[in-house]
Tab-separated table of N, CA and C in Angstrom:
chain	number	residue	atom	x	y	z
A	1	MET	N	-20.024	-135.830	-61.178
A	1	MET	CA	-21.424	-136.076	-61.415
A	1	MET	C	-22.292	-135.044	-60.938
A	2	ILE	N	-21.852	-134.149	-59.985
A	2	ILE	CA	-22.684	-132.981	-59.722
A	2	ILE	C	-22.532	-131.951	-60.800
A	3	LYS	N	-21.446	-131.814	-61.414
A	3	LYS	CA	-21.353	-130.929	-62.561
A	3	LYS	C	-22.136	-131.325	-63.649
A	4	ARG	N	-22.289	-132.670	-63.863
A	4	ARG	CA	-23.107	-133.138	-64.957
A	4	ARG	C	-24.617	-132.727	-64.598
A	5	ILE	N	-25.016	-133.015	-63.408
A	5	ILE	CA	-26.339	-132.792	-63.176
A	5	ILE	C	-26.789	-131.174	-63.211
A	6	LYS	N	-25.765	-130.508	-62.906
A	6	LYS	CA	-25.981	-129.116	-63.000
A	6	LYS	C	-26.115	-128.546	-64.440
A	7	LYS	N	-25.319	-129.048	-65.275
A	7	LYS	CA	-25.360	-128.778	-66.826
A	7	LYS	C	-26.575	-129.285	-67.176
A	8	ILE	N	-27.190	-130.581	-66.956
A	8	ILE	CA	-28.540	-131.016	-67.361
A	8	ILE	C	-29.498	-130.085	-67.047
A	9	LYS	N	-29.527	-129.675	-65.636
A	9	LYS	CA	-30.591	-128.807	-65.123
A	9	LYS	C	-30.698	-127.411	-65.844
A	10	GLU	N	-29.610	-126.997	-66.198
A	10	GLU	CA	-29.399	-125.781	-66.714
A	10	GLU	C	-30.070	-125.857	-68.159
A	11	LYS	N	-29.901	-126.940	-68.710
A	11	LYS	CA	-30.277	-127.215	-70.196
A	11	LYS	C	-32.020	-127.346	-70.276
A	12	ILE	N	-32.517	-128.109	-69.232
A	12	ILE	CA	-33.829	-128.560	-69.324
A	12	ILE	C	-34.765	-127.865	-68.473
A	13	ILE	N	-34.273	-127.164	-67.308
A	13	ILE	CA	-35.230	-126.664	-66.359
A	13	ILE	C	-35.329	-124.937	-66.634
A	14	SER	N	-36.629	-124.610	-66.690
A	14	SER	CA	-36.649	-123.221	-67.085
A	14	SER	C	-36.385	-122.367	-65.949
A	15	PRO	N	-36.022	-120.948	-66.010
A	15	PRO	CA	-35.638	-120.152	-64.966
A	15	PRO	C	-36.755	-120.031	-63.838
A	16	GLU	N	-38.027	-120.139	-64.282
A	16	GLU	CA	-39.131	-119.855	-63.356
A	16	GLU	C	-39.615	-121.166	-62.721
A	17	GLU	N	-38.930	-122.219	-63.023
A	17	GLU	CA	-39.352	-123.496	-62.398
A	17	GLU	C	-38.300	-123.911	-61.279
A	18	LYS	N	-38.772	-124.511	-60.269
A	18	LYS	CA	-37.911	-124.939	-59.177
A	18	LYS	C	-37.820	-126.467	-59.065
A	19	VAL	N	-36.715	-127.045	-59.068
A	19	VAL	CA	-36.651	-128.578	-58.744
A	19	VAL	C	-36.839	-128.821	-57.291
A	20	LEU	N	-37.861	-129.675	-57.091
A	20	LEU	CA	-38.305	-130.106	-55.893
A	20	LEU	C	-37.537	-131.393	-55.365
A	21	ILE	N	-37.373	-132.391	-56.358
A	21	ILE	CA	-36.818	-133.590	-56.130
A	21	ILE	C	-36.003	-134.038	-57.266
A	22	GLU	N	-34.793	-134.514	-57.063
A	22	GLU	CA	-33.929	-135.119	-58.148
A	22	GLU	C	-33.488	-136.380	-57.605
A	23	PHE	N	-33.580	-137.333	-58.694
A	23	PHE	CA	-33.132	-138.646	-58.259
A	23	PHE	C	-32.625	-139.448	-59.517
A	24	GLY	N	-32.298	-140.823	-59.608
A	24	GLY	CA	-31.958	-141.574	-60.464
A	24	GLY	C	-32.044	-142.993	-60.261
A	25	ILE	N	-31.333	-143.902	-60.870
A	25	ILE	CA	-31.308	-145.259	-60.527
A	25	ILE	C	-30.798	-145.452	-58.944
A	26	ALA	N	-31.271	-146.360	-58.301
A	26	ALA	CA	-30.898	-146.618	-56.768
A	26	ALA	C	-29.578	-147.038	-56.820
A	27	GLU	N	-28.913	-146.428	-55.735
A	27	GLU	CA	-27.526	-146.745	-55.506
A	27	GLU	C	-27.220	-148.192	-55.315
A	28	ASN	N	-28.067	-148.997	-54.641
A	28	ASN	CA	-27.816	-150.240	-54.503
A	28	ASN	C	-27.991	-151.107	-55.647
A	29	TYR	N	-28.803	-150.701	-56.495
A	29	TYR	CA	-29.012	-151.441	-57.844
A	29	TYR	C	-27.920	-151.350	-58.742
A	30	ALA	N	-27.171	-150.135	-58.991
A	30	ALA	CA	-25.999	-149.989	-59.652
A	30	ALA	C	-24.768	-150.678	-59.017
A	31	ARG	N	-24.707	-150.639	-57.705
A	31	ARG	CA	-23.596	-151.213	-56.960
A	31	ARG	C	-23.654	-152.722	-57.144
A	32	PHE	N	-24.859	-153.413	-57.265
A	32	PHE	CA	-25.040	-154.755	-57.386
A	32	PHE	C	-24.421	-155.327	-58.714
A	33	TRP	N	-24.596	-154.456	-59.879
A	33	TRP	CA	-24.018	-154.818	-60.955
A	33	TRP	C	-22.462	-154.774	-61.149
A	34	ILE	N	-21.911	-153.583	-60.280
A	34	ILE	CA	-20.584	-153.471	-60.334
A	34	ILE	C	-20.010	-154.647	-59.424
A	35	PHE	N	-20.655	-154.987	-58.244
A	35	PHE	CA	-20.211	-155.993	-57.482
A	35	PHE	C	-20.217	-157.381	-58.273
A	36	LEU	N	-21.266	-157.657	-58.930
A	36	LEU	CA	-21.440	-158.785	-59.807
A	36	LEU	C	-20.240	-158.836	-60.804
A	37	GLY	N	-19.778	-157.680	-61.439
A	37	GLY	CA	-18.752	-157.773	-62.421
A	37	GLY	C	-17.384	-158.008	-61.732
A	38	ILE	N	-17.156	-157.476	-60.441
A	38	ILE	CA	-15.893	-157.813	-59.753
A	38	ILE	C	-15.971	-159.249	-59.410
A	39	LEU	N	-17.069	-159.768	-58.946
A	39	LEU	CA	-17.224	-161.224	-58.477
A	39	LEU	C	-16.962	-162.050	-59.847
A	40	THR	N	-17.627	-161.697	-60.896
A	40	THR	CA	-17.260	-162.555	-62.105
A	40	THR	C	-16.026	-162.582	-62.455
A	41	GLY	N	-15.298	-161.353	-62.368
A	41	GLY	CA	-13.832	-161.288	-62.723
A	41	GLY	C	-13.004	-162.142	-62.073
A	42	ALA	N	-13.094	-162.114	-60.556
A	42	ALA	CA	-12.393	-163.045	-59.759
A	42	ALA	C	-12.512	-164.317	-59.960
A	43	ILE	N	-13.743	-164.732	-60.121
A	43	ILE	CA	-14.137	-166.155	-60.511
A	43	ILE	C	-13.451	-166.738	-61.791
A	44	SER	N	-13.517	-165.860	-62.712
A	44	SER	CA	-13.045	-166.173	-64.004
A	44	SER	C	-11.435	-166.462	-63.930
A	45	LEU	N	-10.885	-165.501	-63.187
A	45	LEU	CA	-9.377	-165.722	-63.020
A	45	LEU	C	-8.937	-166.795	-62.369
A	46	ILE	N	-9.628	-167.348	-61.471
A	46	ILE	CA	-9.412	-168.432	-60.667
A	46	ILE	C	-9.806	-169.669	-61.236
A	47	PHE	N	-11.057	-169.764	-61.646
A	47	PHE	CA	-11.647	-171.197	-62.152
A	47	PHE	C	-11.882	-171.427	-63.582
A	48	VAL	N	-11.872	-170.346	-64.311
A	48	VAL	CA	-12.155	-170.474	-65.842
A	48	VAL	C	-10.961	-170.581	-66.679
A	49	GLU	N	-11.119	-171.517	-67.571
A	49	GLU	CA	-10.013	-171.573	-68.506
A	49	GLU	C	-9.798	-170.602	-69.481
A	50	GLN	N	-10.922	-170.103	-70.126
A	50	GLN	CA	-11.030	-169.110	-70.989
A	50	GLN	C	-11.201	-167.798	-70.211
A	51	ARG	N	-10.062	-167.374	-69.723
A	51	ARG	CA	-10.136	-166.047	-68.732
A	51	ARG	C	-10.545	-164.802	-69.458
A	52	TRP	N	-10.143	-164.761	-70.628
A	52	TRP	CA	-10.544	-163.522	-71.505
A	52	TRP	C	-12.025	-163.294	-71.558
A	53	LEU	N	-12.749	-164.439	-71.645
A	53	LEU	CA	-14.160	-164.438	-71.823
A	53	LEU	C	-14.857	-163.901	-70.513
A	54	GLY	N	-14.323	-164.367	-69.442
A	54	GLY	CA	-14.798	-164.100	-68.075
A	54	GLY	C	-14.590	-162.710	-67.817
A	55	LEU	N	-13.394	-162.314	-68.177
A	55	LEU	CA	-12.950	-160.878	-67.840
A	55	LEU	C	-13.804	-159.934	-68.688
A	56	LEU	N	-14.274	-160.318	-70.001
A	56	LEU	CA	-14.898	-159.524	-70.830
A	56	LEU	C	-16.364	-159.302	-70.200
A	57	LEU	N	-16.871	-160.452	-69.786
A	57	LEU	CA	-18.369	-160.337	-68.986
A	57	LEU	C	-18.094	-159.440	-67.777
A	58	ALA	N	-17.075	-159.548	-67.055
A	58	ALA	CA	-16.911	-158.760	-65.827
A	58	ALA	C	-16.909	-157.370	-66.131
A	59	ILE	N	-16.014	-157.060	-67.285
A	59	ILE	CA	-15.919	-155.625	-67.543
A	59	ILE	C	-17.304	-155.029	-67.972
A	60	THR	N	-17.944	-155.806	-68.648
A	60	THR	CA	-19.374	-155.442	-69.418
A	60	THR	C	-20.265	-155.181	-68.056
A	61	LEU	N	-20.442	-156.095	-67.049
A	61	LEU	CA	-21.146	-155.956	-65.877
A	61	LEU	C	-20.855	-154.541	-65.075
A	62	ILE	N	-19.391	-154.373	-65.022
A	62	ILE	CA	-19.095	-153.199	-64.309
A	62	ILE	C	-19.486	-151.765	-64.931
A	63	VAL	N	-19.162	-151.884	-66.293
A	63	VAL	CA	-19.533	-150.770	-67.127
A	63	VAL	C	-21.071	-150.503	-67.070
A	64	TYR	N	-21.813	-151.486	-67.048
A	64	TYR	CA	-23.312	-151.422	-67.028
A	64	TYR	C	-23.726	-150.681	-65.762
A	65	GLY	N	-23.096	-151.197	-64.606
A	65	GLY	CA	-23.321	-150.497	-63.375
A	65	GLY	C	-23.173	-148.965	-63.319
A	66	PHE	N	-21.894	-148.534	-63.985
A	66	PHE	CA	-21.725	-147.266	-64.020
A	66	PHE	C	-22.489	-146.534	-64.996
A	67	TYR	N	-22.936	-147.101	-66.044
A	67	TYR	CA	-23.817	-146.536	-67.117
A	67	TYR	C	-25.083	-146.181	-66.567
A	68	LEU	N	-25.750	-146.996	-65.613
A	68	LEU	CA	-27.080	-146.755	-65.068
A	68	LEU	C	-26.926	-145.606	-64.146
A	69	LYS	N	-25.943	-145.381	-63.537
A	69	LYS	CA	-25.711	-144.088	-62.739
A	69	LYS	C	-25.664	-142.903	-63.591
A	70	PHE	N	-24.948	-142.862	-64.655
A	70	PHE	CA	-24.604	-141.686	-65.470
A	70	PHE	C	-25.480	-141.446	-66.546
A	71	ALA	N	-26.401	-142.334	-66.844
A	71	ALA	CA	-27.306	-142.215	-67.979
A	71	ALA	C	-28.797	-141.736	-67.586
A	72	TYR	N	-29.281	-142.009	-66.526
A	72	TYR	CA	-30.748	-141.859	-66.156
A	72	TYR	C	-30.928	-140.699	-65.116
A	73	PHE	N	-31.576	-139.678	-65.272
A	73	PHE	CA	-31.851	-138.610	-64.393
A	73	PHE	C	-33.312	-138.314	-64.404
A	74	TYR	N	-33.852	-138.115	-63.214
A	74	TYR	CA	-35.286	-137.963	-63.017
A	74	TYR	C	-35.472	-136.619	-62.168
A	75	PHE	N	-36.531	-135.842	-62.457
A	75	PHE	CA	-36.668	-134.631	-61.797
A	75	PHE	C	-38.070	-134.274	-61.516
A	76	LEU	N	-38.505	-133.815	-60.267
A	76	LEU	CA	-39.746	-133.511	-59.988
A	76	LEU	C	-39.604	-132.052	-59.702
A	77	THR	N	-40.322	-131.221	-60.494
A	77	THR	CA	-40.282	-129.707	-60.281
A	77	THR	C	-41.617	-129.200	-59.835
A	78	ASP	N	-41.672	-127.949	-59.472
A	78	ASP	CA	-43.107	-127.538	-58.905
A	78	ASP	C	-44.189	-127.419	-60.249
A	79	LYS	N	-43.739	-127.688	-61.433
A	79	LYS	CA	-44.748	-127.764	-62.638
A	79	LYS	C	-44.851	-128.951	-63.198
A	80	ARG	N	-43.846	-129.866	-63.284
A	80	ARG	CA	-43.934	-131.008	-64.105
A	80	ARG	C	-42.908	-132.149	-63.487
A	81	LEU	N	-42.924	-133.232	-64.305
A	81	LEU	CA	-42.074	-134.293	-63.824
A	81	LEU	C	-41.250	-134.632	-65.034
A	82	ILE	N	-39.969	-135.036	-64.956
A	82	ILE	CA	-39.090	-135.037	-66.235
A	82	ILE	C	-38.383	-136.312	-66.157
A	83	PHE	N	-38.338	-136.939	-67.196
A	83	PHE	CA	-37.401	-138.305	-67.421
A	83	PHE	C	-36.371	-137.771	-68.499
A	84	TYR	N	-35.170	-138.013	-68.014
A	84	TYR	CA	-34.155	-137.589	-68.883
A	84	TYR	C	-33.077	-138.702	-68.939
A	85	TYR	N	-33.010	-139.062	-70.365
A	85	TYR	CA	-31.882	-140.146	-70.510
A	85	TYR	C	-30.788	-139.449	-71.467
A	86	HIS	N	-29.532	-139.738	-70.950
A	86	HIS	CA	-28.507	-139.105	-71.831
A	86	HIS	C	-27.323	-139.950	-71.740
A	87	PHE	N	-27.138	-140.750	-73.024
A	87	PHE	CA	-25.846	-141.457	-73.000
A	87	PHE	C	-25.159	-141.137	-74.491
A	88	PHE	N	-25.485	-142.079	-75.412
A	88	PHE	CA	-25.162	-141.859	-76.942
A	88	PHE	C	-26.303	-141.040	-77.449
A	89	ASN	N	-27.524	-141.121	-77.112
A	89	ASN	CA	-28.464	-140.201	-77.461
A	89	ASN	C	-29.104	-139.724	-76.398
A	90	THR	N	-30.029	-138.722	-76.587
A	90	THR	CA	-30.721	-138.036	-75.512
A	90	THR	C	-32.209	-138.361	-75.677
A	91	GLU	N	-32.928	-138.670	-74.738
A	91	GLU	CA	-34.414	-138.696	-74.544
A	91	GLU	C	-34.909	-137.991	-73.393
A	92	MET	N	-35.837	-137.098	-73.586
A	92	MET	CA	-36.457	-136.308	-72.425
A	92	MET	C	-37.943	-136.422	-72.614
A	93	ILE	N	-38.727	-136.842	-71.493
A	93	ILE	CA	-40.168	-136.868	-71.447
A	93	ILE	C	-40.525	-136.038	-70.148
A	94	THR	N	-41.520	-135.078	-70.588
A	94	THR	CA	-42.036	-134.406	-69.311
A	94	THR	C	-43.619	-134.488	-69.475
A	95	ILE	N	-44.117	-134.469	-68.213
A	95	ILE	CA	-45.374	-134.442	-67.993
A	95	ILE	C	-45.878	-133.423	-67.048
A	96	ASP	N	-46.867	-132.597	-67.528
A	96	ASP	CA	-47.325	-131.616	-66.467
A	96	ASP	C	-48.335	-132.322	-65.459
A	97	TYR	N	-48.220	-131.901	-64.132
A	97	TYR	CA	-49.038	-132.552	-63.195
A	97	TYR	C	-50.514	-132.740	-63.461
A	98	GLN	N	-51.150	-131.755	-64.103
A	98	GLN	CA	-52.584	-131.966	-64.201
A	98	GLN	C	-52.928	-132.873	-65.436
A	99	LYS	N	-51.930	-133.476	-66.078
A	99	LYS	CA	-52.246	-134.399	-67.229
A	99	LYS	C	-52.009	-135.868	-66.571
A	100	ILE	N	-51.608	-135.926	-65.451
A	100	ILE	CA	-51.378	-137.294	-64.902
A	100	ILE	C	-52.664	-137.924	-64.322
A	101	THR	N	-52.997	-138.930	-64.859
A	101	THR	CA	-54.147	-139.779	-64.358
A	101	THR	C	-53.991	-140.995	-63.410
A	102	ASP	N	-52.871	-141.529	-63.490
A	102	ASP	CA	-52.616	-142.860	-62.655
A	102	ASP	C	-51.088	-142.764	-62.360
A	103	ILE	N	-50.864	-143.171	-60.993
A	103	ILE	CA	-49.344	-143.489	-60.663
A	103	ILE	C	-49.474	-144.786	-59.854
A	104	SER	N	-48.499	-145.628	-60.449
A	104	SER	CA	-48.420	-146.961	-59.828
A	104	SER	C	-47.045	-147.239	-59.394
A	105	ALA	N	-46.823	-147.778	-58.135
A	105	ALA	CA	-45.421	-148.250	-57.733
A	105	ALA	C	-45.504	-149.770	-57.510
A	106	ARG	N	-44.327	-150.247	-58.078
A	106	ARG	CA	-44.051	-151.748	-58.040
A	106	ARG	C	-42.770	-152.096	-57.459
A	107	GLU	N	-42.735	-153.133	-56.659
A	107	GLU	CA	-41.434	-153.641	-56.146
A	107	GLU	C	-41.697	-155.197	-56.147
A	108	ASN	N	-40.776	-155.891	-56.832
A	108	ASN	CA	-40.698	-157.294	-56.820
A	108	ASN	C	-40.010	-157.794	-55.640
A	109	PHE	N	-40.274	-158.874	-55.144
A	109	PHE	CA	-39.673	-159.239	-53.847
A	109	PHE	C	-38.209	-159.179	-53.609
A	110	LEU	N	-37.599	-159.775	-54.711
A	110	LEU	CA	-36.142	-159.867	-54.635
A	110	LEU	C	-35.461	-158.469	-54.614
A	111	GLU	N	-35.910	-157.776	-55.681
A	111	GLU	CA	-35.536	-156.390	-55.826
A	111	GLU	C	-35.614	-155.491	-54.573
A	112	ARG	N	-36.761	-155.674	-54.023
A	112	ARG	CA	-37.183	-154.883	-52.685
A	112	ARG	C	-36.260	-155.447	-51.523
A	113	ILE	N	-36.136	-156.610	-51.443
A	113	ILE	CA	-35.483	-157.182	-50.276
A	113	ILE	C	-33.957	-157.035	-50.331
A	114	PHE	N	-33.341	-157.140	-51.527
A	114	PHE	CA	-31.836	-157.171	-51.626
A	114	PHE	C	-31.334	-155.884	-52.063
A	115	LEU	N	-32.022	-155.111	-52.969
A	115	LEU	CA	-31.684	-153.771	-53.629
A	115	LEU	C	-32.225	-152.606	-53.086
A	116	GLY	N	-33.474	-152.788	-52.478
A	116	GLY	CA	-34.253	-151.630	-51.951
A	116	GLY	C	-34.657	-150.759	-53.115
A	117	SER	N	-35.166	-151.382	-54.219
A	117	SER	CA	-35.610	-150.572	-55.245
A	117	SER	C	-36.756	-151.017	-55.984
A	118	GLY	N	-37.425	-150.462	-56.867
A	118	GLY	CA	-38.667	-150.777	-57.585
A	118	GLY	C	-38.943	-149.789	-58.610
A	119	ASN	N	-40.062	-149.768	-59.131
A	119	ASN	CA	-40.456	-149.033	-60.351
A	119	ASN	C	-41.639	-148.081	-60.019
A	120	LEU	N	-41.732	-146.929	-60.726
A	120	LEU	CA	-42.971	-146.018	-60.471
A	120	LEU	C	-43.317	-145.635	-61.838
A	121	SER	N	-44.473	-146.017	-62.250
A	121	SER	CA	-45.070	-145.689	-63.575
A	121	SER	C	-46.017	-144.462	-63.425
A	122	ILE	N	-46.051	-143.791	-64.430
A	122	ILE	CA	-46.962	-142.574	-64.558
A	122	ILE	C	-47.656	-142.697	-65.890
A	123	ASN	N	-48.930	-142.555	-65.843
A	123	ASN	CA	-49.820	-142.687	-66.920
A	123	ASN	C	-50.606	-141.365	-67.090
A	124	THR	N	-50.851	-141.016	-68.415
A	124	THR	CA	-51.746	-140.026	-68.726
A	124	THR	C	-53.087	-140.370	-69.511
A	125	ALA	N	-53.858	-139.467	-69.559
A	125	ALA	CA	-55.209	-139.795	-70.419
A	125	ALA	C	-54.861	-140.136	-71.835
A	126	GLY	N	-55.502	-141.051	-72.467
A	126	GLY	CA	-55.349	-141.106	-73.851
A	126	GLY	C	-54.109	-142.049	-74.280
A	127	GLY	N	-53.202	-142.515	-73.513
A	127	GLY	CA	-52.131	-143.160	-73.782
A	127	GLY	C	-52.385	-144.698	-73.720
A	128	PRO	N	-51.817	-145.523	-74.560
A	128	PRO	CA	-52.122	-147.000	-74.440
A	128	PRO	C	-51.291	-147.704	-73.256
A	129	LYS	N	-50.231	-146.937	-72.806
A	129	LYS	CA	-49.533	-147.456	-71.764
A	129	LYS	C	-48.870	-146.259	-70.924
A	130	GLU	N	-48.084	-146.692	-69.984
A	130	GLU	CA	-47.435	-145.781	-69.155
A	130	GLU	C	-46.539	-144.798	-70.023
A	131	GLU	N	-46.570	-143.642	-69.850
A	131	GLU	CA	-45.792	-142.627	-70.668
A	131	GLU	C	-44.310	-142.651	-70.075
A	132	ILE	N	-44.103	-142.730	-68.639
A	132	ILE	CA	-42.883	-142.757	-68.035
A	132	ILE	C	-42.825	-143.818	-67.067
A	133	ILE	N	-41.787	-144.568	-66.995
A	133	ILE	CA	-41.431	-145.524	-65.881
A	133	ILE	C	-40.164	-145.132	-65.383
A	134	PHE	N	-40.097	-144.804	-64.069
A	134	PHE	CA	-38.944	-144.649	-63.438
A	134	PHE	C	-38.455	-146.096	-62.960
A	135	SER	N	-37.462	-146.644	-63.518
A	135	SER	CA	-37.126	-147.996	-63.214
A	135	SER	C	-36.023	-148.002	-62.233
A	136	HIS	N	-36.034	-149.162	-61.327
A	136	HIS	CA	-34.984	-149.349	-60.354
A	136	HIS	C	-34.814	-148.123	-59.570
A	137	ILE	N	-35.733	-147.489	-59.060
A	137	ILE	CA	-35.499	-146.156	-58.069
A	137	ILE	C	-35.542	-146.680	-56.573
A	138	ALA	N	-35.030	-145.925	-55.815
A	138	ALA	CA	-35.034	-146.254	-54.177
A	138	ALA	C	-36.473	-145.863	-53.783
A	139	ASN	N	-37.136	-146.572	-52.926
A	139	ASN	CA	-38.415	-146.251	-52.275
A	139	ASN	C	-39.458	-145.858	-53.008
A	140	PRO	N	-39.920	-146.506	-54.078
A	140	PRO	CA	-40.940	-146.070	-55.064
A	140	PRO	C	-42.311	-145.696	-54.403
A	141	TYR	N	-42.688	-146.182	-53.327
A	141	TYR	CA	-43.785	-145.938	-52.581
A	141	TYR	C	-43.713	-144.519	-51.831
A	142	ASP	N	-42.564	-144.295	-51.328
A	142	ASP	CA	-42.337	-143.130	-50.615
A	142	ASP	C	-42.398	-141.890	-51.800
A	143	LEU	N	-41.697	-142.259	-52.911
A	143	LEU	CA	-41.649	-141.239	-53.984
A	143	LEU	C	-43.189	-141.015	-54.411
A	144	LYS	N	-43.791	-142.096	-54.708
A	144	LYS	CA	-45.327	-141.966	-54.990
A	144	LYS	C	-45.937	-140.912	-54.168
A	145	ARG	N	-45.920	-141.156	-52.791
A	145	ARG	CA	-46.543	-140.383	-51.808
A	145	ARG	C	-46.079	-138.866	-51.973
A	146	ARG	N	-44.980	-138.578	-52.045
A	146	ARG	CA	-44.275	-137.266	-52.385
A	146	ARG	C	-44.843	-136.666	-53.649
A	147	LEU	N	-44.894	-137.388	-54.702
A	147	LEU	CA	-45.292	-136.950	-55.996
A	147	LEU	C	-46.830	-136.553	-55.760
A	148	ASN	N	-47.678	-137.383	-55.143
A	148	ASN	CA	-49.146	-136.878	-54.980
A	148	ASN	C	-49.152	-135.659	-54.114
A	149	GLU	N	-48.308	-135.515	-53.249
A	149	GLU	CA	-48.402	-134.177	-52.475
A	149	GLU	C	-48.004	-132.981	-53.350
A	150	ILE	N	-46.945	-133.230	-54.149
A	150	ILE	CA	-46.427	-132.108	-55.174
A	150	ILE	C	-47.568	-131.950	-55.962
A	151	ARG	N	-48.192	-132.926	-56.498
A	151	ARG	CA	-49.404	-132.777	-57.455
A	151	ARG	C	-50.459	-132.071	-56.938
A	152	SER	N	-50.836	-132.305	-55.676
A	152	SER	CA	-52.065	-131.709	-55.089
A	152	SER	C	-51.704	-130.268	-54.888
A	153	LYS	N	-50.510	-129.826	-54.551
A	153	LYS	CA	-50.177	-128.447	-54.441
A	153	LYS	C	-50.248	-127.766	-55.718
A	154	ALA	N	-49.466	-128.393	-56.810
A	154	ALA	CA	-49.424	-127.721	-57.830
A	154	ALA	C	-50.919	-127.414	-58.697
A	155	LEU	N	-51.802	-128.329	-58.262
A	155	LEU	CA	-53.094	-128.357	-58.838
A	155	LEU	C	-53.934	-127.234	-58.134
A	156	LEU	N	-53.622	-127.043	-56.694
A	156	LEU	CA	-54.294	-126.144	-56.088
A	156	LEU	C	-53.844	-124.624	-56.601
A	157	PHE	N	-52.677	-124.432	-56.827
A	157	PHE	CA	-52.219	-123.032	-57.211
A	157	PHE	C	-52.400	-122.816	-58.837
A	158	GLU	N	-52.935	-123.664	-59.517
A	158	GLU	CA	-53.166	-123.629	-60.982
A	158	GLU	C	-54.154	-122.649	-61.171
C-alpha cells in the first residue's frame, strides 16, 4: 500500500509542491464491509441451503471493503487539494485553495457512532453542486478545521 501511494504521489504531485495531509476512506468503514462479508459467509455456511449464493455475497462484500481502501486517495498539499480515484479507470480532481467557496462536513448518526466516519464536501464558485466529496472519511470536522487552516496560510502567501 505504501509503494502504491508513493507511485501515485510521484505521478500527480509536482516537485515544488508539498503534501501536508494524505488520507482515504476511514479504516473502520472499510473494515465494516469486510466484517459483514465474513459474517455473511459464516451464516450462509451454517443456515442457508443455497450456500454458493451466500458465499458469493460474502466474497463480494469482502472485496468491496478492500476496494474502498485501494481505490480512493485524497491529498491536501500546500497549493491545492486532490481527489484521486484509481481502480479500472482513473479520475483526478484538483482544486486550488483560492477557488474554494464552501466546505461542509456531514456525519449521519449511525456512521458517526459505529464507524467514526462522515463526508466532507468542497464547493467552488459557479458549480451547480460540490466539485469534490470526500466520502466516508475519518473525523470530517477535524479535517475541515485543518483544511481551513491550510487554506488561510496558502491565501496569505499568495
